[in-house]
Amino acid sequence: MPLLIPGRNGSAFLLPRHRFANQATHFRLLSTVTSSTNSKPTDSKIPPLNTPIRNNKKIELKPSPVKPTALSLDSIPPQLPSQNASKKLHYHPPCHRHPPKPVETSLSAVALAKQDIASASELGVLEPPPKDATSFKRFTHQAFQLLKFYFRGLKAINTHRKQVSAIRSRAKSGGALPSRAELRFINTYTQDALKLLPFMVIVLIAEELIPFVALYVPRMLPSTCVLPGQRDRIASKARNSQLTALFTHRDVFEEIRRLGKKSGFVPLHNLGNQSAVCSLLGLPAWGPSQLHAWRIRRHLNNISSDDEMLRKEGHGRHLTAIELEEALLERGMIPVPERSLAEDLRAQLNWWLDTAQVSPEGSDPVSRRLLMIGLIGSQK
């Protein structure tokens, strides 16, 4: 039965379970042992209740650093090779084991010209002739389409002239300096401007001879007036010529490597066969030795400036695979098919950039890079 308990703010009922708990509390208080005055001698050693136990051990608040034990090579656990480690194994110029196969074709010059026009029509560069057109209408249609294509190419050169002028005006007025892509664009425009006058003469006199010019004298064509098939064939022929020079003049490049083994560079006047170096770099190899030396010096100085731009822009981090391949070919490094991914091409370019950055005493940008060309050509 609940018990009524009066209080200050009123009365409250106390249930039976609360009453038993209250009685247990009183029993606990009554059973508490009080301290006796007649304690035994051993009782003084017992610490009183609610008294913290003192630890007499001295604690060092600022311990000195623990000296590491010496490790031996045997105590270091083996680590699995990472992807970066596997890439460092290919941090060297490309190495070719087999000479290039000669480029052979059973097609005549006229058949190749027709093939270039047909591939350009398939790609949408040229408008294809009507399907029911006669031979004469097909010929006149293709001639008119070629004339339009070359006219658009000439207009593009004029557009590029305005863009180059804007880039130079921006730099002169204190704006941003040209980037590597803009510098290469300016260089391409300069070469196209030099080819403009003879190309216009060919277009006005004998337009139908331009496909044959692309076959036999491809350097005469501006970059804006080259069909896709012609561009691919020109690039393939140039690459094959560089690879042929690599295997044909192996002894020349081995001698260059031997000359610069101790000093770390090779002066240009010490080259015995300068035409071999021109061929490996993709430069014209005709003419006297003085012309060869001028071409090599100008090309390697341009490469030195390009190396500085590549280092400033992240060592080619933003270049595509095609742009990386172009950069390697300009430096005499012909990529191998099995190492043609962008990461592999970038690693080969980084080898060039890091090696060229070392400047031994008495060297210059040309002599240092000549030694590197010897290393590339000797394949060692």
Coordinates of C-alpha atoms in Angstrom, one line a residue:
M1 CA 0.0 0.0 0.0
P2 CA 1.5 3.4 -0.9
L3 CA 2.7 5.6 1.9
L4 CA 1.8 9.3 1.9
I5 CA 4.8 11.5 2.7
P6 CA 4.2 15.2 3.4
G7 CA 6.6 17.7 1.8
R8 CA 7.2 21.5 1.5
N9 CA 5.4 21.8 -1.8
G10 CA 2.8 19.2 -1.1
S11 CA 2.4 15.5 -0.4
A12 CA 3.8 12.6 -2.4
F13 CA 3.1 8.9 -2.5
L14 CA 6.0 6.5 -1.8
L15 CA 5.6 3.2 -3.4
P16 CA 6.7 -0.1 -1.7
R17 CA 9.9 -0.5 -3.9
H18 CA 11.0 3.1 -3.0
R19 CA 10.4 2.4 0.7
F20 CA 12.6 -0.8 0.6
A21 CA 15.3 1.2 -1.1
N22 CA 15.2 3.8 1.6
Q23 CA 15.5 1.2 4.3
A24 CA 18.5 -0.4 2.6
T25 CA 20.1 3.0 2.6
H26 CA 19.7 3.4 6.4
F27 CA 21.0 -0.2 6.9
R28 CA 24.1 0.7 4.9
L29 CA 24.8 3.8 7.0
L30 CA 24.3 1.9 10.2
S31 CA 26.7 -0.9 9.1
T32 CA 29.6 1.5 8.3
V33 CA 32.7 0.7 10.4
T34 CA 34.1 3.6 12.3
S35 CA 37.8 4.0 13.0
S36 CA 39.0 2.6 16.3
T37 CA 41.5 4.4 18.5
N38 CA 43.2 1.1 19.6
S39 CA 44.5 0.2 16.1
K40 CA 47.3 -2.2 15.5
P41 CA 50.8 -1.1 14.4
T42 CA 50.2 -2.6 11.0
D43 CA 47.0 -0.6 10.5
S44 CA 49.0 2.6 10.0
K45 CA 50.5 1.2 6.8
I46 CA 47.0 0.9 5.3
P47 CA 46.1 4.1 3.5
P48 CA 42.9 5.7 4.4
L49 CA 39.9 5.6 2.1
N50 CA 39.5 8.1 -0.6
T51 CA 43.2 9.0 -0.4
P52 CA 45.2 8.9 -3.6
I53 CA 48.2 6.5 -3.7
R54 CA 51.4 8.4 -4.2
N55 CA 53.8 7.0 -6.8
N56 CA 57.4 7.7 -5.7
K57 CA 58.7 6.8 -9.2
K58 CA 60.2 9.8 -10.9
I59 CA 58.6 10.5 -14.3
E60 CA 60.7 12.2 -16.9
L61 CA 58.5 14.8 -18.6
K62 CA 60.8 15.5 -21.4
P63 CA 62.5 12.3 -22.3
S64 CA 65.5 12.4 -24.7
P65 CA 64.9 11.0 -28.2
V66 CA 65.6 7.3 -28.6
K67 CA 68.6 6.6 -30.7
P68 CA 67.7 4.4 -33.7
T69 CA 69.5 1.1 -34.0
A70 CA 71.7 0.6 -37.0
L71 CA 70.0 -1.1 -39.9
S72 CA 71.7 -3.4 -42.3
L73 CA 70.7 -4.1 -45.9
D74 CA 69.5 -7.5 -44.8
S75 CA 67.1 -6.0 -42.2
I76 CA 65.3 -3.9 -44.8
P77 CA 62.2 -5.7 -46.0
P78 CA 62.1 -6.1 -49.8
Q79 CA 59.7 -3.8 -51.6
L80 CA 57.7 -4.6 -54.7
P81 CA 58.6 -2.6 -57.8
S82 CA 56.2 0.2 -58.4
Q83 CA 55.0 1.6 -61.7
N84 CA 57.4 4.6 -61.4
A85 CA 60.3 2.3 -60.9
S86 CA 59.4 0.4 -64.0
K87 CA 59.2 3.6 -66.0
K88 CA 62.7 4.7 -64.8
L89 CA 64.1 1.6 -66.5
H90 CA 63.2 3.2 -69.9
Y91 CA 64.8 6.6 -69.0
H92 CA 67.1 6.5 -72.0
P93 CA 67.0 7.2 -75.7
P94 CA 65.1 4.8 -77.9
C95 CA 67.1 1.8 -79.1
H96 CA 66.5 0.3 -82.5
R97 CA 67.5 -3.3 -83.1
H98 CA 66.5 -3.7 -86.8
P99 CA 67.2 -1.4 -89.7
P100 CA 64.2 0.2 -91.5
K101 CA 62.5 -1.6 -94.3
P102 CA 62.7 0.2 -97.6
V103 CA 59.5 2.0 -98.6
E104 CA 58.3 0.3 -101.7
T105 CA 55.2 1.1 -103.7
S106 CA 53.9 -0.2 -106.9
L107 CA 51.8 2.9 -107.6
S108 CA 53.0 5.5 -110.1
A109 CA 53.1 9.2 -109.3
V110 CA 49.8 9.7 -111.1
A111 CA 48.2 6.9 -109.1
L112 CA 49.5 8.3 -105.8
A113 CA 48.2 11.7 -106.7
K114 CA 44.7 10.2 -107.4
Q115 CA 44.9 8.3 -104.1
D116 CA 45.7 11.5 -102.2
I117 CA 42.7 13.3 -103.8
A118 CA 40.4 10.3 -103.1
S119 CA 41.4 10.1 -99.4
A120 CA 40.9 13.9 -99.1
S121 CA 37.4 13.5 -100.5
E122 CA 36.6 10.7 -98.0
L123 CA 37.8 12.9 -95.1
G124 CA 35.7 15.8 -96.2
V125 CA 38.7 18.0 -97.1
L126 CA 37.6 18.1 -100.8
E127 CA 34.1 17.8 -102.1
P128 CA 33.7 14.5 -103.9
P129 CA 32.5 14.6 -107.5
P130 CA 29.0 13.4 -108.4
K131 CA 28.6 9.7 -108.8
D132 CA 27.1 10.0 -112.3
A133 CA 29.9 12.4 -113.5
T134 CA 31.8 11.6 -116.6
S135 CA 35.5 11.4 -116.8
F136 CA 35.9 14.9 -118.1
K137 CA 33.5 16.3 -115.4
R138 CA 35.3 14.4 -112.7
F139 CA 38.6 15.8 -113.8
T140 CA 37.4 19.4 -114.0
H141 CA 35.5 19.0 -110.6
Q142 CA 38.7 17.7 -108.9
A143 CA 40.8 20.4 -110.5
F144 CA 38.4 23.1 -109.2
Q145 CA 38.3 21.5 -105.7
L146 CA 42.1 21.5 -105.6
L147 CA 42.1 25.2 -106.7
K148 CA 39.7 26.0 -103.9
F149 CA 41.8 24.1 -101.4
Y150 CA 45.0 25.9 -102.3
F151 CA 43.2 29.2 -102.3
R152 CA 41.9 28.5 -98.7
G153 CA 45.5 27.6 -97.8
L154 CA 46.8 30.9 -99.0
K155 CA 44.1 32.7 -97.1
A156 CA 45.1 30.8 -94.0
I157 CA 48.7 32.1 -94.3
N158 CA 47.3 35.6 -94.4
T159 CA 45.2 34.9 -91.3
H160 CA 48.3 33.4 -89.6
R161 CA 50.2 36.6 -90.4
K162 CA 47.6 38.7 -88.5
Q163 CA 47.8 36.2 -85.5
V164 CA 51.6 36.4 -85.4
S165 CA 51.4 40.2 -85.5
A166 CA 49.0 40.2 -82.6
I167 CA 51.3 37.9 -80.5
R168 CA 54.3 40.1 -81.2
S169 CA 52.4 43.3 -80.4
R170 CA 51.2 41.8 -77.1
A171 CA 54.8 40.9 -76.1
K172 CA 56.1 44.4 -77.0
S173 CA 53.4 46.2 -75.1
G174 CA 54.4 44.4 -71.9
G175 CA 51.9 41.6 -72.0
A176 CA 52.4 37.9 -71.6
L177 CA 55.4 36.4 -73.4
P178 CA 54.7 33.9 -76.2
S179 CA 54.3 30.3 -75.0
R180 CA 56.0 27.4 -76.6
A181 CA 53.0 26.6 -78.8
E182 CA 52.9 30.2 -80.0
L183 CA 56.6 30.2 -80.7
R184 CA 56.3 27.1 -82.8
F185 CA 53.3 28.7 -84.6
I186 CA 55.4 31.7 -85.4
N187 CA 58.2 29.5 -86.7
T188 CA 55.7 27.6 -88.9
Y189 CA 54.3 30.8 -90.3
T190 CA 57.8 32.1 -91.1
Q191 CA 58.6 29.0 -93.1
D192 CA 55.3 29.2 -94.9
A193 CA 55.9 32.8 -95.8
L194 CA 59.2 31.9 -97.4
K195 CA 57.5 29.2 -99.5
L196 CA 54.6 31.4 -100.5
L197 CA 56.0 33.1 -103.6
P198 CA 57.3 30.0 -105.5
F199 CA 54.1 28.1 -104.5
M200 CA 51.9 30.9 -106.0
V201 CA 53.9 30.7 -109.2
I202 CA 53.2 27.0 -109.5
V203 CA 49.5 27.4 -108.8
L204 CA 49.1 30.1 -111.4
I205 CA 51.2 28.3 -114.1
A206 CA 50.6 24.6 -113.6
E207 CA 48.2 23.7 -110.8
E208 CA 48.1 20.0 -111.8
L209 CA 51.9 19.7 -111.0
I210 CA 51.4 20.4 -107.2
P211 CA 50.7 16.7 -106.4
F212 CA 54.0 15.8 -108.0
V213 CA 55.8 18.5 -106.1
A214 CA 54.4 16.9 -102.9
L215 CA 56.0 13.6 -104.0
Y216 CA 59.4 14.8 -105.1
V217 CA 60.0 18.2 -103.4
P218 CA 57.7 18.2 -100.3
R219 CA 59.6 21.0 -98.6
M220 CA 58.3 23.5 -101.2
L221 CA 54.7 23.2 -100.0
P222 CA 53.4 25.5 -97.2
S223 CA 51.9 23.6 -94.3
T224 CA 48.4 24.9 -95.1
C225 CA 48.5 23.6 -98.7
V226 CA 49.2 19.9 -98.0
L227 CA 46.6 17.2 -98.3
P228 CA 46.2 14.7 -95.4
G229 CA 47.6 11.8 -97.5
Q230 CA 50.5 13.9 -98.6
R231 CA 51.3 14.9 -95.0
D232 CA 51.3 11.3 -93.8
R233 CA 53.6 10.2 -96.6
I234 CA 56.0 13.1 -96.1
A235 CA 56.2 12.4 -92.4
S236 CA 56.7 8.6 -93.0
K237 CA 59.5 9.3 -95.6
A238 CA 61.3 11.7 -93.3
R239 CA 61.1 9.3 -90.4
N240 CA 62.5 6.5 -92.6
S241 CA 65.3 8.7 -93.8
Q242 CA 66.3 9.5 -90.2
L243 CA 66.2 5.8 -89.2
T244 CA 68.3 4.9 -92.3
A245 CA 71.0 7.5 -91.2
L246 CA 71.0 5.9 -87.7
F247 CA 72.0 2.5 -89.1
T248 CA 74.1 3.7 -92.0
H249 CA 76.4 6.1 -90.1
R250 CA 76.7 4.1 -86.8
D251 CA 80.5 4.4 -86.9
V252 CA 80.2 8.2 -87.2
F253 CA 78.1 8.5 -84.1
E254 CA 80.3 6.1 -82.2
E255 CA 83.3 8.3 -83.0
I256 CA 81.3 11.4 -81.7
R257 CA 80.6 9.5 -78.5
R258 CA 84.2 8.6 -78.1
L259 CA 85.4 12.2 -78.6
G260 CA 83.1 13.6 -75.9
K261 CA 83.5 10.7 -73.4
K262 CA 85.9 12.6 -71.2
S263 CA 85.1 16.3 -71.7
G264 CA 81.3 15.9 -71.9
F265 CA 80.9 17.8 -75.2
V266 CA 82.0 17.7 -78.8
P267 CA 82.9 21.0 -80.7
L268 CA 81.2 21.4 -84.0
H269 CA 84.5 21.8 -85.9
N270 CA 85.6 18.3 -84.7
L271 CA 82.9 16.5 -86.6
G272 CA 84.2 14.4 -89.5
N273 CA 81.0 13.7 -91.3
Q274 CA 78.6 16.5 -90.7
S275 CA 76.1 15.3 -93.3
A276 CA 75.4 12.3 -91.2
V277 CA 74.3 14.5 -88.3
C278 CA 72.1 16.5 -90.6
S279 CA 70.4 13.3 -91.8
L280 CA 69.7 12.1 -88.3
L281 CA 68.3 15.5 -87.3
G282 CA 66.0 15.5 -90.3
L283 CA 67.9 18.4 -92.0
P284 CA 68.9 18.6 -95.7
A285 CA 72.2 16.8 -96.3
W286 CA 73.1 18.3 -99.6
G287 CA 75.7 21.1 -100.1
P288 CA 79.3 21.7 -98.7
S289 CA 80.4 21.1 -95.2
Q290 CA 80.1 24.8 -94.3
L291 CA 76.4 24.7 -95.1
H292 CA 76.1 21.5 -93.0
A293 CA 77.7 23.3 -90.1
W294 CA 75.4 26.3 -90.4
R295 CA 72.3 24.1 -90.5
I296 CA 73.5 22.1 -87.4
R297 CA 74.3 25.2 -85.4
R298 CA 71.1 26.9 -86.2
H299 CA 69.0 23.8 -85.5
L300 CA 70.6 23.0 -82.2
N301 CA 70.4 26.6 -81.0
N302 CA 66.7 26.5 -81.7
I303 CA 66.5 23.2 -79.9
S304 CA 68.3 24.7 -76.9
S305 CA 65.7 27.5 -76.7
D306 CA 62.9 24.9 -77.1
D307 CA 64.4 22.9 -74.2
E308 CA 64.2 26.0 -71.9
M309 CA 60.5 26.4 -72.8
L310 CA 59.8 22.8 -72.1
R311 CA 61.4 23.0 -68.7
K312 CA 59.3 26.1 -67.8
E313 CA 56.1 24.4 -69.0
G314 CA 56.5 21.2 -66.9
H315 CA 58.9 19.1 -69.0
G316 CA 56.3 18.3 -71.7
R317 CA 53.6 17.3 -69.2
H318 CA 50.8 18.8 -71.3
L319 CA 52.0 17.6 -74.7
T320 CA 50.1 15.0 -76.6
A321 CA 51.6 11.9 -78.0
I322 CA 51.9 13.4 -81.5
E323 CA 53.6 16.6 -80.1
L324 CA 56.0 14.5 -78.1
E325 CA 56.9 12.4 -81.1
E326 CA 57.6 15.6 -83.1
A327 CA 59.8 16.9 -80.3
L328 CA 61.8 13.6 -80.3
L329 CA 62.2 13.5 -84.0
E330 CA 63.6 17.1 -84.0
R331 CA 66.2 15.9 -81.6
G332 CA 67.2 12.8 -83.6
M333 CA 65.3 10.3 -81.4
I334 CA 63.1 8.0 -83.5
P335 CA 60.5 6.4 -81.3
V336 CA 60.2 2.6 -81.4
P337 CA 56.8 1.1 -81.9
E338 CA 56.9 -0.9 -78.6
R339 CA 57.5 2.3 -76.6
S340 CA 55.1 4.7 -78.3
L341 CA 52.8 5.5 -75.4
A342 CA 52.8 9.1 -74.2
E343 CA 54.4 8.2 -70.8
D344 CA 57.3 6.5 -72.6
L345 CA 57.8 9.3 -75.1
R346 CA 57.7 11.8 -72.2
A347 CA 60.4 9.8 -70.3
Q348 CA 62.7 9.9 -73.4
L349 CA 62.1 13.6 -73.7
N350 CA 63.0 14.1 -70.0
W351 CA 66.2 12.2 -70.6
W352 CA 67.2 14.7 -73.2
L353 CA 66.2 17.7 -71.1
D354 CA 68.0 16.5 -68.0
T355 CA 71.2 15.5 -69.9
A356 CA 71.3 18.8 -71.9
Q357 CA 71.0 20.8 -68.7
V358 CA 74.4 19.7 -67.6
S359 CA 77.0 22.2 -68.8
P360 CA 80.6 21.0 -68.5
E361 CA 83.3 23.6 -68.4
G362 CA 84.1 24.9 -71.9
S363 CA 80.9 23.6 -73.5
D364 CA 78.1 25.5 -75.2
P365 CA 74.5 24.4 -76.1
V366 CA 75.6 23.1 -79.5
S367 CA 78.6 21.1 -78.4
R368 CA 76.8 19.5 -75.5
R369 CA 73.9 18.4 -77.7
L370 CA 76.3 17.1 -80.3
L371 CA 77.6 14.6 -77.7
M372 CA 74.0 13.6 -77.0
I373 CA 73.4 13.0 -80.7
G374 CA 76.5 10.7 -80.6
L375 CA 74.9 8.8 -77.7
I376 CA 71.7 8.5 -79.6
G377 CA 73.3 7.4 -82.9
S378 CA 75.7 4.9 -81.3
Q379 CA 72.7 3.2 -79.5
K380 CA 74.7 2.7 -76.3

